[in-house]
Amino acid sequence: MSHAMRGKELPDEEDLGLLTDLYELTMIQAYWAKGMHDTATFSLFFRKLPAHRNFMLACGQQYAAHLVTKLHFGERQIDKLRRLDMFDNDFLDWLAHFRFTGSIHALPEGTPIFPHEPLLEVEAPIAEAQLLESLLMNYVHLETVLASKASRLVLAAEGRPVVDFGMRRMHGIDAAVRGVRAYRVAGLAGTSNVLGALTHDLPANGTMAHSFIQAHDNEDDALLGFARQYPGTTLLVDTYDTVEAVKRLIAAIEREPTLDIGAIRLDSGDMGKLARQCRQLLDDAGHEHIRITASGGLDEYRIQQLLAGGAPIDGFGVGTALGAASDAPCLELAYKLTEYAGKPRLKHSPGKHSLPGRKQIYRERRSTGEFMGDHLTLRDESAPGTPLLAAIVNDGVFLPEALGSPDQARDASRDAVASLPAALRGLDSAPAYPVAISERIHERRREAEVRLELLSDG
């Protein structure tokens, strides 16, 4: 077996310092060599919503901030960097003693977020803050994209449970596990991913595959045997003839009243029509308690269509569309320097501008409780509404009291999404949610632009 095959596929916590782009390390060596140690502020945000999204659900930023406080370079990691033959020994010695000493302000997990609003801001000596770019973006991007997709499914299901079936087609095993954390925040009811369920305390849900039915010479033997093994289970009834399978199940229950079947699952065919037929059969036989669940190529649009058509479906399992966030799989996150050594900094490239300074978001409600708009301000400003960004790391120390429990994050996220204007909670594109940028931010931007003009003229 080759050395590469023997290597570990997932990084240990001690390797997180190496989970970065090379230019982060080359830049911080250059900062270090030039004696640039002043405090910098970096802001993590996006400039544009992906197609088919009216909001994003910020997720992963508080957990990523916690990871930052554990970041270090052990002897083994320093030896690996030395093999690149790009770094001075004195710089590697500095890295060997690296600990994050700065502060991080972040949104609560599961907060609806809009363009140009920071999901988090890092304030630290510039080399420390620069090092975090790739790690923070990776963690926050994945979980925000998946939580946002899951939120749409929850909204489309109108209170019916949605379960994650997406592990097998997700982009890597790390994503499959971390995704379950995002799904919990977004309000999914369960996951088929056992490791994800055990790691993030989301109920593990599952039924059976068609192969179990096919492996038996008789469909009834497969279904009834499984029901006896797992009382209250969900039985997959569409391997051959769905309606006939349900009729035989009803007859089996009459012969064996102790059979406990919790639900049947439809995975193919005209699910609306089949659900109505099966519901009628079950109700006529007095089995109103047996639920009907659906899976197989579902997304939020198909769920919405089924429910709008009156399909009596009680829950949904969603796979590829969820795990790959297939309609909007990426978010153009940016991690940009907005202040250094007390001076505003910005990027002024066409279509990629940034806003300078340390910031705060105030979210304002109507008297009805509905969100009416946000105010994006500098950190020391005040504005109507509730401030959203709060310190999660202070002087390199994680503040556990600032991090709510997973259940609190889920409940707060549910309430926040429910408070959005109704149009934003729909699946169709809606008018943009209003985000007002304060005049002082504009002043800081003009100040930075004037300084850039003077530099170019000089």
CSV table of C-alpha atoms in Angstrom, one decimal:
chain,number,residue,atom,x,y,z
A,1,MET,CA,0.0,0.0,0.0
A,2,SER,CA,1.4,3.4,-0.9
A,3,HIS,CA,2.2,6.1,1.6
A,4,ALA,CA,-0.6,8.2,0.2
A,5,MET,CA,-3.1,5.4,0.8
A,6,ARG,CA,-1.9,5.0,4.4
A,7,GLY,CA,-2.4,8.7,5.2
A,8,LYS,CA,-5.4,10.0,7.1
A,9,GLU,CA,-8.2,11.5,5.0
A,10,LEU,CA,-9.5,13.9,7.6
A,11,PRO,CA,-7.4,16.4,9.5
A,12,ASP,CA,-6.9,16.1,13.2
A,13,GLU,CA,-7.6,19.2,15.3
A,14,GLU,CA,-3.8,19.6,15.6
A,15,ASP,CA,-3.6,19.9,11.8
A,16,LEU,CA,-6.1,22.7,11.4
A,17,GLY,CA,-3.3,25.3,11.2
A,18,LEU,CA,-2.3,23.7,7.9
A,19,LEU,CA,-5.9,23.8,6.6
A,20,THR,CA,-5.1,27.0,4.8
A,21,ASP,CA,-4.1,28.3,1.4
A,22,LEU,CA,-0.4,28.7,0.9
A,23,TYR,CA,-0.7,32.5,0.3
A,24,GLU,CA,-2.0,32.9,3.9
A,25,LEU,CA,1.3,31.6,5.2
A,26,THR,CA,3.5,33.5,2.7
A,27,MET,CA,1.6,36.7,3.5
A,28,ILE,CA,1.9,36.3,7.2
A,29,GLN,CA,5.7,35.6,6.9
A,30,ALA,CA,5.9,38.8,5.0
A,31,TYR,CA,3.9,40.7,7.6
A,32,TRP,CA,6.2,39.2,10.3
A,33,ALA,CA,9.4,40.1,8.4
A,34,LYS,CA,8.2,43.7,7.8
A,35,GLY,CA,7.2,44.1,11.5
A,36,MET,CA,3.6,44.7,10.7
A,37,HIS,CA,1.9,43.7,13.9
A,38,ASP,CA,-0.9,46.3,14.2
A,39,THR,CA,-4.5,45.3,14.8
A,40,ALA,CA,-6.5,44.4,11.7
A,41,THR,CA,-10.3,43.9,11.3
A,42,PHE,CA,-11.4,41.3,8.7
A,43,SER,CA,-15.1,40.9,7.8
A,44,LEU,CA,-16.7,37.7,6.5
A,45,PHE,CA,-19.7,38.5,4.3
A,46,PHE,CA,-21.2,38.0,0.8
A,47,ARG,CA,-22.1,40.6,-1.8
A,48,LYS,CA,-24.9,38.8,-3.6
A,49,LEU,CA,-27.5,36.2,-2.8
A,50,PRO,CA,-27.3,33.0,-4.8
A,51,ALA,CA,-30.1,32.3,-7.4
A,52,HIS,CA,-33.3,31.0,-5.8
A,53,ARG,CA,-32.5,32.5,-2.4
A,54,ASN,CA,-34.2,35.4,-0.6
A,55,PHE,CA,-32.0,35.1,2.5
A,56,MET,CA,-29.2,32.9,3.8
A,57,LEU,CA,-29.2,31.2,7.2
A,58,ALA,CA,-25.9,32.0,8.8
A,59,CYS,CA,-24.5,28.8,10.3
A,60,GLY,CA,-21.1,27.6,11.5
A,61,GLN,CA,-19.6,30.9,12.4
A,62,GLN,CA,-19.7,30.4,16.2
A,63,TYR,CA,-18.4,26.9,16.0
A,64,ALA,CA,-15.6,28.1,13.7
A,65,ALA,CA,-14.7,30.8,16.2
A,66,HIS,CA,-14.3,28.2,18.8
A,67,LEU,CA,-11.9,26.2,16.6
A,68,VAL,CA,-9.8,29.3,16.1
A,69,THR,CA,-9.0,29.4,19.8
A,70,LYS,CA,-7.5,26.0,19.6
A,71,LEU,CA,-5.3,26.7,16.5
A,72,HIS,CA,-1.7,25.9,17.0
A,73,PHE,CA,1.3,24.4,15.2
A,74,GLY,CA,3.0,21.4,16.8
A,75,GLU,CA,6.4,20.0,16.1
A,76,ARG,CA,5.0,17.6,13.4
A,77,GLN,CA,3.2,20.5,11.6
A,78,ILE,CA,6.3,22.7,11.7
A,79,ASP,CA,8.4,19.9,10.2
A,80,LYS,CA,5.9,19.6,7.4
A,81,LEU,CA,6.1,23.3,6.6
A,82,ARG,CA,9.9,23.1,6.7
A,83,ARG,CA,9.8,20.6,3.9
A,84,LEU,CA,8.2,23.2,1.6
A,85,ASP,CA,11.5,25.1,1.8
A,86,MET,CA,9.7,28.4,1.7
A,87,PHE,CA,9.8,29.6,5.3
A,88,ASP,CA,12.6,31.0,7.5
A,89,ASN,CA,13.5,29.1,10.7
A,90,ASP,CA,12.8,32.2,12.8
A,91,PHE,CA,9.3,32.5,11.3
A,92,LEU,CA,8.7,28.8,11.9
A,93,ASP,CA,9.7,29.3,15.5
A,94,TRP,CA,7.2,32.1,15.7
A,95,LEU,CA,4.5,29.8,14.3
A,96,ALA,CA,5.5,27.1,16.8
A,97,HIS,CA,4.4,29.5,19.5
A,98,PHE,CA,1.3,30.7,17.7
A,99,ARG,CA,-1.9,31.3,19.7
A,100,PHE,CA,-4.8,33.4,18.6
A,101,THR,CA,-4.9,36.5,20.8
A,102,GLY,CA,-7.6,38.5,19.1
A,103,SER,CA,-11.4,38.9,19.3
A,104,ILE,CA,-14.3,37.7,17.2
A,105,HIS,CA,-17.8,39.1,16.9
A,106,ALA,CA,-20.3,36.8,15.3
A,107,LEU,CA,-24.0,36.4,14.5
A,108,PRO,CA,-26.0,33.8,16.5
A,109,GLU,CA,-26.2,30.4,14.7
A,110,GLY,CA,-29.2,30.3,12.4
A,111,THR,CA,-29.6,34.0,11.9
A,112,PRO,CA,-31.2,35.1,8.5
A,113,ILE,CA,-28.5,37.2,6.8
A,114,PHE,CA,-28.4,39.4,3.7
A,115,PRO,CA,-25.7,40.9,1.3
A,116,HIS,CA,-22.9,42.9,2.9
A,117,GLU,CA,-23.8,42.0,6.4
A,118,PRO,CA,-21.0,40.4,8.4
A,119,LEU,CA,-21.5,36.8,9.6
A,120,LEU,CA,-18.5,37.5,11.7
A,121,GLU,CA,-15.6,40.0,12.2
A,122,VAL,CA,-12.1,39.2,13.4
A,123,GLU,CA,-10.0,41.8,15.2
A,124,ALA,CA,-6.4,40.7,15.8
A,125,PRO,CA,-2.8,41.4,14.9
A,126,ILE,CA,-2.8,41.2,11.1
A,127,ALA,CA,-0.8,38.0,10.8
A,128,GLU,CA,-3.2,36.2,13.2
A,129,ALA,CA,-6.3,37.4,11.5
A,130,GLN,CA,-4.9,36.7,8.0
A,131,LEU,CA,-4.1,33.1,8.9
A,132,LEU,CA,-7.8,32.3,9.7
A,133,GLU,CA,-9.2,33.2,6.2
A,134,SER,CA,-9.4,29.8,4.5
A,135,LEU,CA,-10.4,27.9,7.7
A,136,LEU,CA,-13.2,30.2,8.6
A,137,MET,CA,-14.5,30.5,5.0
A,138,ASN,CA,-14.6,26.7,4.6
A,139,TYR,CA,-16.5,26.0,7.8
A,140,VAL,CA,-19.0,28.9,7.4
A,141,HIS,CA,-19.5,28.4,3.7
A,142,LEU,CA,-20.5,24.7,4.0
A,143,GLU,CA,-22.8,25.0,7.0
A,144,THR,CA,-24.5,28.2,5.7
A,145,VAL,CA,-25.2,26.8,2.3
A,146,LEU,CA,-26.6,23.6,3.8
A,147,ALA,CA,-28.6,25.3,6.5
A,148,SER,CA,-30.1,27.7,4.0
A,149,LYS,CA,-31.2,24.8,1.7
A,150,ALA,CA,-32.6,22.9,4.7
A,151,SER,CA,-34.6,26.0,5.8
A,152,ARG,CA,-36.3,26.1,2.4
A,153,LEU,CA,-37.3,22.5,2.7
A,154,VAL,CA,-38.7,23.1,6.2
A,155,LEU,CA,-40.7,26.1,4.9
A,156,ALA,CA,-42.0,24.1,2.0
A,157,ALA,CA,-43.1,21.2,4.2
A,158,GLU,CA,-45.4,23.5,6.2
A,159,GLY,CA,-44.8,21.9,9.6
A,160,ARG,CA,-44.4,18.4,8.4
A,161,PRO,CA,-41.1,16.7,9.4
A,162,VAL,CA,-38.2,16.7,6.9
A,163,VAL,CA,-35.4,14.1,7.3
A,164,ASP,CA,-31.9,14.2,5.8
A,165,PHE,CA,-31.3,11.3,3.4
A,166,GLY,CA,-28.4,13.0,1.6
A,167,MET,CA,-25.2,11.5,2.9
A,168,ARG,CA,-24.4,9.2,0.0
A,169,ARG,CA,-24.2,12.0,-2.6
A,170,MET,CA,-22.6,14.7,-0.5
A,171,HIS,CA,-19.2,16.1,-1.3
A,172,GLY,CA,-17.0,14.2,1.2
A,173,ILE,CA,-17.5,12.5,4.5
A,174,ASP,CA,-16.5,15.6,6.5
A,175,ALA,CA,-19.3,17.5,4.8
A,176,ALA,CA,-21.8,14.7,5.5
A,177,VAL,CA,-21.1,14.9,9.3
A,178,ARG,CA,-20.9,18.7,9.6
A,179,GLY,CA,-24.0,19.1,7.5
A,180,VAL,CA,-26.1,17.4,10.2
A,181,ARG,CA,-25.1,20.2,12.5
A,182,ALA,CA,-26.4,22.7,10.0
A,183,TYR,CA,-29.6,20.7,9.5
A,184,ARG,CA,-30.3,20.7,13.2
A,185,VAL,CA,-30.0,24.5,13.4
A,186,ALA,CA,-32.3,24.8,10.4
A,187,GLY,CA,-35.0,22.6,11.9
A,188,LEU,CA,-34.8,19.2,10.2
A,189,ALA,CA,-36.4,16.5,12.2
A,190,GLY,CA,-33.8,13.8,11.7
A,191,THR,CA,-31.1,12.3,9.6
A,192,SER,CA,-30.2,8.8,8.2
A,193,ASN,CA,-26.5,9.5,8.9
A,194,VAL,CA,-25.7,7.6,12.0
A,195,LEU,CA,-22.4,9.3,12.7
A,196,GLY,CA,-23.9,12.7,12.1
A,197,ALA,CA,-26.9,11.9,14.4
A,198,LEU,CA,-24.7,10.7,17.2
A,199,THR,CA,-22.2,13.6,16.8
A,200,HIS,CA,-24.8,16.4,16.7
A,201,ASP,CA,-27.7,14.8,18.6
A,202,LEU,CA,-30.2,14.8,15.8
A,203,PRO,CA,-32.6,11.9,15.8
A,204,ALA,CA,-31.4,9.0,13.6
A,205,ASN,CA,-34.2,8.0,11.2
A,206,GLY,CA,-34.4,5.3,8.5
A,207,THR,CA,-36.5,2.6,7.0
A,208,MET,CA,-35.3,0.0,4.5
A,209,ALA,CA,-34.0,-0.2,1.0
A,210,HIS,CA,-35.6,-1.9,-2.0
A,211,SER,CA,-32.8,-4.5,-1.8
A,212,PHE,CA,-34.3,-5.8,1.4
A,213,ILE,CA,-37.5,-6.5,-0.4
A,214,GLN,CA,-35.8,-7.9,-3.5
A,215,ALA,CA,-33.7,-10.3,-1.4
A,216,HIS,CA,-36.8,-12.1,-0.3
A,217,ASP,CA,-38.8,-14.4,-2.5
A,218,ASN,CA,-42.0,-12.9,-1.1
A,219,GLU,CA,-42.7,-9.2,-0.5
A,220,ASP,CA,-45.0,-9.9,2.4
A,221,ASP,CA,-42.3,-12.0,4.1
A,222,ALA,CA,-39.9,-9.0,3.9
A,223,LEU,CA,-42.4,-6.4,5.1
A,224,LEU,CA,-44.0,-8.4,7.9
A,225,GLY,CA,-40.7,-9.7,9.1
A,226,PHE,CA,-39.2,-6.2,9.3
A,227,ALA,CA,-42.3,-4.9,11.1
A,228,ARG,CA,-42.1,-7.7,13.7
A,229,GLN,CA,-38.4,-6.9,14.2
A,230,TYR,CA,-38.9,-3.2,14.5
A,231,PRO,CA,-42.3,-2.3,16.0
A,232,GLY,CA,-43.5,1.1,14.9
A,233,THR,CA,-41.3,1.1,11.8
A,234,THR,CA,-41.8,2.6,8.4
A,235,LEU,CA,-42.2,0.1,5.5
A,236,LEU,CA,-41.2,0.8,1.9
A,237,VAL,CA,-44.2,-0.3,-0.2
A,238,ASP,CA,-43.3,0.7,-3.8
A,239,THR,CA,-40.8,-2.0,-4.9
A,240,TYR,CA,-43.4,-3.7,-7.1
A,241,ASP,CA,-47.1,-2.6,-6.8
A,242,THR,CA,-47.7,0.0,-4.2
A,243,VAL,CA,-51.4,-0.2,-3.9
A,244,GLU,CA,-51.4,-4.0,-3.8
A,245,ALA,CA,-48.7,-4.0,-1.1
A,246,VAL,CA,-50.8,-1.7,1.1
A,247,LYS,CA,-53.9,-3.9,0.6
A,248,ARG,CA,-51.9,-7.0,1.7
A,249,LEU,CA,-50.5,-5.1,4.7
A,250,ILE,CA,-54.0,-4.2,5.8
A,251,ALA,CA,-55.1,-7.8,5.5
A,252,ALA,CA,-52.0,-8.9,7.5
A,253,ILE,CA,-52.9,-6.5,10.3
A,254,GLU,CA,-56.4,-8.0,10.4
A,255,ARG,CA,-54.8,-11.5,10.8
A,256,GLU,CA,-52.2,-10.3,13.3
A,257,PRO,CA,-53.6,-7.3,15.2
A,258,THR,CA,-50.4,-6.9,17.3
A,259,LEU,CA,-48.4,-5.8,14.2
A,260,ASP,CA,-47.3,-2.2,14.8
A,261,ILE,CA,-46.7,-0.3,11.6
A,262,GLY,CA,-45.9,3.4,12.1
A,263,ALA,CA,-45.8,4.5,8.5
A,264,ILE,CA,-45.4,3.5,4.9
A,265,ARG,CA,-43.0,5.2,2.5
A,266,LEU,CA,-43.4,6.1,-1.1
A,267,ASP,CA,-40.2,6.4,-3.1
A,268,SER,CA,-41.4,6.5,-6.8
A,269,GLY,CA,-44.3,6.9,-9.1
A,270,ASP,CA,-47.1,9.5,-9.0
A,271,MET,CA,-46.7,10.2,-5.3
A,272,GLY,CA,-49.7,12.5,-5.1
A,273,LYS,CA,-52.0,9.9,-6.6
A,274,LEU,CA,-50.5,7.0,-4.7
A,275,ALA,CA,-50.6,8.9,-1.4
A,276,ARG,CA,-54.3,9.5,-1.9
A,277,GLN,CA,-55.0,5.9,-2.8
A,278,CYS,CA,-53.1,4.6,0.1
A,279,ARG,CA,-54.6,7.1,2.6
A,280,GLN,CA,-58.1,6.0,1.5
A,281,LEU,CA,-57.3,2.3,1.9
A,282,LEU,CA,-55.7,2.8,5.3
A,283,ASP,CA,-58.5,5.1,6.6
A,284,ASP,CA,-61.3,2.8,5.3
A,285,ALA,CA,-59.6,0.0,7.3
A,286,GLY,CA,-59.5,2.1,10.5
A,287,HIS,CA,-55.7,2.7,10.3
A,288,GLU,CA,-55.7,6.5,10.3
A,289,HIS,CA,-52.7,6.4,12.7
A,290,ILE,CA,-50.4,4.9,10.0
A,291,ARG,CA,-48.6,7.8,8.4
A,292,ILE,CA,-47.5,8.2,4.8
A,293,THR,CA,-44.0,9.5,4.1
A,294,ALA,CA,-42.3,10.3,0.8
A,295,SER,CA,-38.8,10.3,-0.6
A,296,GLY,CA,-37.1,9.9,-4.0
A,297,GLY,CA,-35.9,12.9,-6.0
A,298,LEU,CA,-37.6,15.4,-3.8
A,299,ASP,CA,-36.7,19.1,-3.3
A,300,GLU,CA,-38.6,22.1,-1.9
A,301,TYR,CA,-40.5,22.7,-5.2
A,302,ARG,CA,-41.7,19.1,-5.5
A,303,ILE,CA,-42.8,19.2,-1.8
A,304,GLN,CA,-44.6,22.4,-2.3
A,305,GLN,CA,-46.3,21.0,-5.5
A,306,LEU,CA,-47.4,17.8,-3.7
A,307,LEU,CA,-48.9,19.7,-0.8
A,308,ALA,CA,-50.6,22.2,-3.0
A,309,GLY,CA,-52.2,19.3,-4.8
A,310,GLY,CA,-53.6,18.0,-1.5
A,311,ALA,CA,-51.3,14.9,-1.3
A,312,PRO,CA,-51.9,13.4,2.2
A,313,ILE,CA,-48.2,13.1,3.0
A,314,ASP,CA,-47.1,13.4,6.6
A,315,GLY,CA,-43.3,13.7,6.2
A,316,PHE,CA,-40.5,13.8,3.7
A,317,GLY,CA,-37.0,12.4,3.2
A,318,VAL,CA,-34.8,14.5,1.0
A,319,GLY,CA,-31.4,13.3,-0.3
A,320,THR,CA,-29.4,14.7,-3.2
A,321,ALA,CA,-31.1,18.1,-3.5
A,322,LEU,CA,-30.3,18.7,0.2
A,323,GLY,CA,-26.9,17.2,0.6
A,324,ALA,CA,-25.5,18.8,-2.6
A,325,ALA,CA,-27.7,22.0,-2.3
A,326,SER,CA,-28.0,21.3,-5.9
A,327,ASP,CA,-29.8,24.5,-7.1
A,328,ALA,CA,-27.4,26.9,-5.2
A,329,PRO,CA,-24.3,24.9,-4.1
A,330,CYS,CA,-22.0,27.8,-3.4
A,331,LEU,CA,-22.0,31.2,-1.8
A,332,GLU,CA,-19.5,33.9,-2.8
A,333,LEU,CA,-18.2,34.5,0.7
A,334,ALA,CA,-15.5,37.1,1.1
A,335,TYR,CA,-13.1,37.7,4.0
A,336,LYS,CA,-11.8,41.2,3.5
A,337,LEU,CA,-9.6,43.6,5.4
A,338,THR,CA,-11.8,46.6,6.5
A,339,GLU,CA,-9.4,48.3,9.0
A,340,TYR,CA,-5.7,48.2,9.8
A,341,ALA,CA,-3.7,50.3,12.3
A,342,GLY,CA,-6.8,52.4,13.0
A,343,LYS,CA,-7.3,53.4,9.3
A,344,PRO,CA,-10.2,52.2,7.1
A,345,ARG,CA,-9.3,49.8,4.4
A,346,LEU,CA,-11.4,48.7,1.4
A,347,LYS,CA,-11.4,46.8,-1.9
A,348,HIS,CA,-12.5,49.1,-4.7
A,349,SER,CA,-12.5,46.6,-7.7
A,350,PRO,CA,-15.5,46.8,-10.0
A,351,GLY,CA,-18.3,44.6,-8.6
A,352,LYS,CA,-16.2,43.6,-5.6
A,353,HIS,CA,-16.3,46.6,-3.3
A,354,SER,CA,-16.2,46.2,0.4
A,355,LEU,CA,-17.3,48.5,3.3
A,356,PRO,CA,-14.6,49.7,5.8
A,357,GLY,CA,-14.6,49.6,9.5
A,358,ARG,CA,-15.8,47.4,12.4
A,359,LYS,CA,-19.5,46.9,12.1
A,360,GLN,CA,-22.8,46.1,13.8
A,361,ILE,CA,-26.2,45.0,12.4
A,362,TYR,CA,-29.4,46.3,14.0
A,363,ARG,CA,-32.6,44.4,13.1
A,364,GLU,CA,-35.8,46.3,13.4
A,365,ARG,CA,-39.3,44.9,13.9
A,366,ARG,CA,-42.7,46.2,13.2
A,367,SER,CA,-45.3,46.3,15.9
A,368,THR,CA,-46.6,43.0,14.6
A,369,GLY,CA,-43.2,41.4,15.3
A,370,GLU,CA,-42.3,41.1,11.6
A,371,PHE,CA,-38.8,42.2,10.6
A,372,MET,CA,-39.0,45.5,8.7
A,373,GLY,CA,-35.3,46.0,7.8
A,374,ASP,CA,-31.7,46.2,9.0
A,375,HIS,CA,-29.3,49.0,9.8
A,376,LEU,CA,-25.6,48.2,9.0
A,377,THR,CA,-23.5,50.6,11.1
A,378,LEU,CA,-20.1,51.0,12.6
A,379,ARG,CA,-19.5,49.1,15.8
A,380,ASP,CA,-19.8,52.2,18.0
A,381,GLU,CA,-23.0,53.5,16.4
A,382,SER,CA,-26.5,52.9,17.6
A,383,ALA,CA,-29.6,52.4,15.5
A,384,PRO,CA,-33.2,51.3,15.9
A,385,GLY,CA,-33.6,47.6,16.5
A,386,THR,CA,-31.7,44.7,18.2
A,387,PRO,CA,-27.9,44.4,17.7
A,388,LEU,CA,-27.0,41.0,16.2
A,389,LEU,CA,-23.2,40.7,16.3
A,390,ALA,CA,-21.8,39.8,19.7
A,391,ALA,CA,-18.4,38.9,21.1
A,392,ILE,CA,-17.8,35.1,20.9
A,393,VAL,CA,-14.0,35.3,21.4
A,394,ASN,CA,-12.3,37.9,23.6
A,395,ASP,CA,-8.5,38.2,23.8
A,396,GLY,CA,-8.1,34.8,22.4
A,397,VAL,CA,-10.5,33.2,24.9
A,398,PHE,CA,-13.8,31.6,23.7
A,399,LEU,CA,-16.8,32.8,25.6
A,400,PRO,CA,-19.0,29.7,26.2
A,401,GLU,CA,-21.8,31.8,27.7
A,402,ALA,CA,-22.2,33.5,24.3
A,403,LEU,CA,-22.9,30.2,22.5
A,404,GLY,CA,-26.4,28.9,23.0
A,405,SER,CA,-27.2,25.2,23.1
A,406,PRO,CA,-28.1,23.5,19.8
A,407,ASP,CA,-31.8,23.5,20.8
A,408,GLN,CA,-31.6,27.2,21.5
A,409,ALA,CA,-30.0,27.8,18.2
A,410,ARG,CA,-32.7,25.8,16.4
A,411,ASP,CA,-35.6,27.5,18.3
A,412,ALA,CA,-34.1,31.0,17.8
A,413,SER,CA,-33.6,30.3,14.1
A,414,ARG,CA,-37.1,29.0,13.6
A,415,ASP,CA,-38.5,32.2,15.3
A,416,ALA,CA,-36.3,34.5,13.2
A,417,VAL,CA,-37.3,32.9,9.9
A,418,ALA,CA,-40.9,33.0,10.9
A,419,SER,CA,-40.4,36.8,11.5
A,420,LEU,CA,-39.2,37.5,8.0
A,421,PRO,CA,-41.7,39.1,5.6
A,422,ALA,CA,-43.9,36.4,4.1
A,423,ALA,CA,-42.6,37.0,0.6
A,424,LEU,CA,-39.0,36.1,1.7
A,425,ARG,CA,-40.2,32.9,3.2
A,426,GLY,CA,-41.6,31.8,-0.2
A,427,LEU,CA,-39.7,29.8,-2.8
A,428,ASP,CA,-40.0,32.4,-5.5
A,429,SER,CA,-37.7,35.4,-5.8
A,430,ALA,CA,-39.0,38.3,-3.7
A,431,PRO,CA,-38.1,42.0,-3.4
A,432,ALA,CA,-34.8,42.6,-1.6
A,433,TYR,CA,-35.0,42.9,2.2
A,434,PRO,CA,-34.0,46.5,3.1
A,435,VAL,CA,-30.5,46.9,4.6
A,436,ALA,CA,-29.7,50.6,5.3
A,437,ILE,CA,-25.9,51.4,5.4
A,438,SER,CA,-25.1,54.2,7.9
A,439,GLU,CA,-23.8,57.5,6.8
A,440,ARG,CA,-20.7,57.0,9.0
A,441,ILE,CA,-19.8,53.9,7.0
A,442,HIS,CA,-20.1,56.0,3.8
A,443,GLU,CA,-17.9,58.6,5.4
A,444,ARG,CA,-15.3,56.0,6.3
A,445,ARG,CA,-15.4,54.7,2.7
A,446,ARG,CA,-14.9,58.2,1.3
A,447,GLU,CA,-12.0,58.7,3.7
A,448,ALA,CA,-10.4,55.5,2.4
A,449,GLU,CA,-11.0,56.5,-1.2
A,450,VAL,CA,-9.3,59.8,-0.7
A,451,ARG,CA,-6.3,58.2,0.9
A,452,LEU,CA,-6.1,55.8,-2.0
A,453,GLU,CA,-6.2,58.7,-4.5
A,454,LEU,CA,-3.4,60.5,-2.6
A,455,LEU,CA,-1.3,57.3,-2.7
A,456,SER,CA,-1.8,56.9,-6.4
A,457,ASP,CA,-1.1,60.5,-7.1
A,458,GLY,CA,2.0,60.4,-4.9
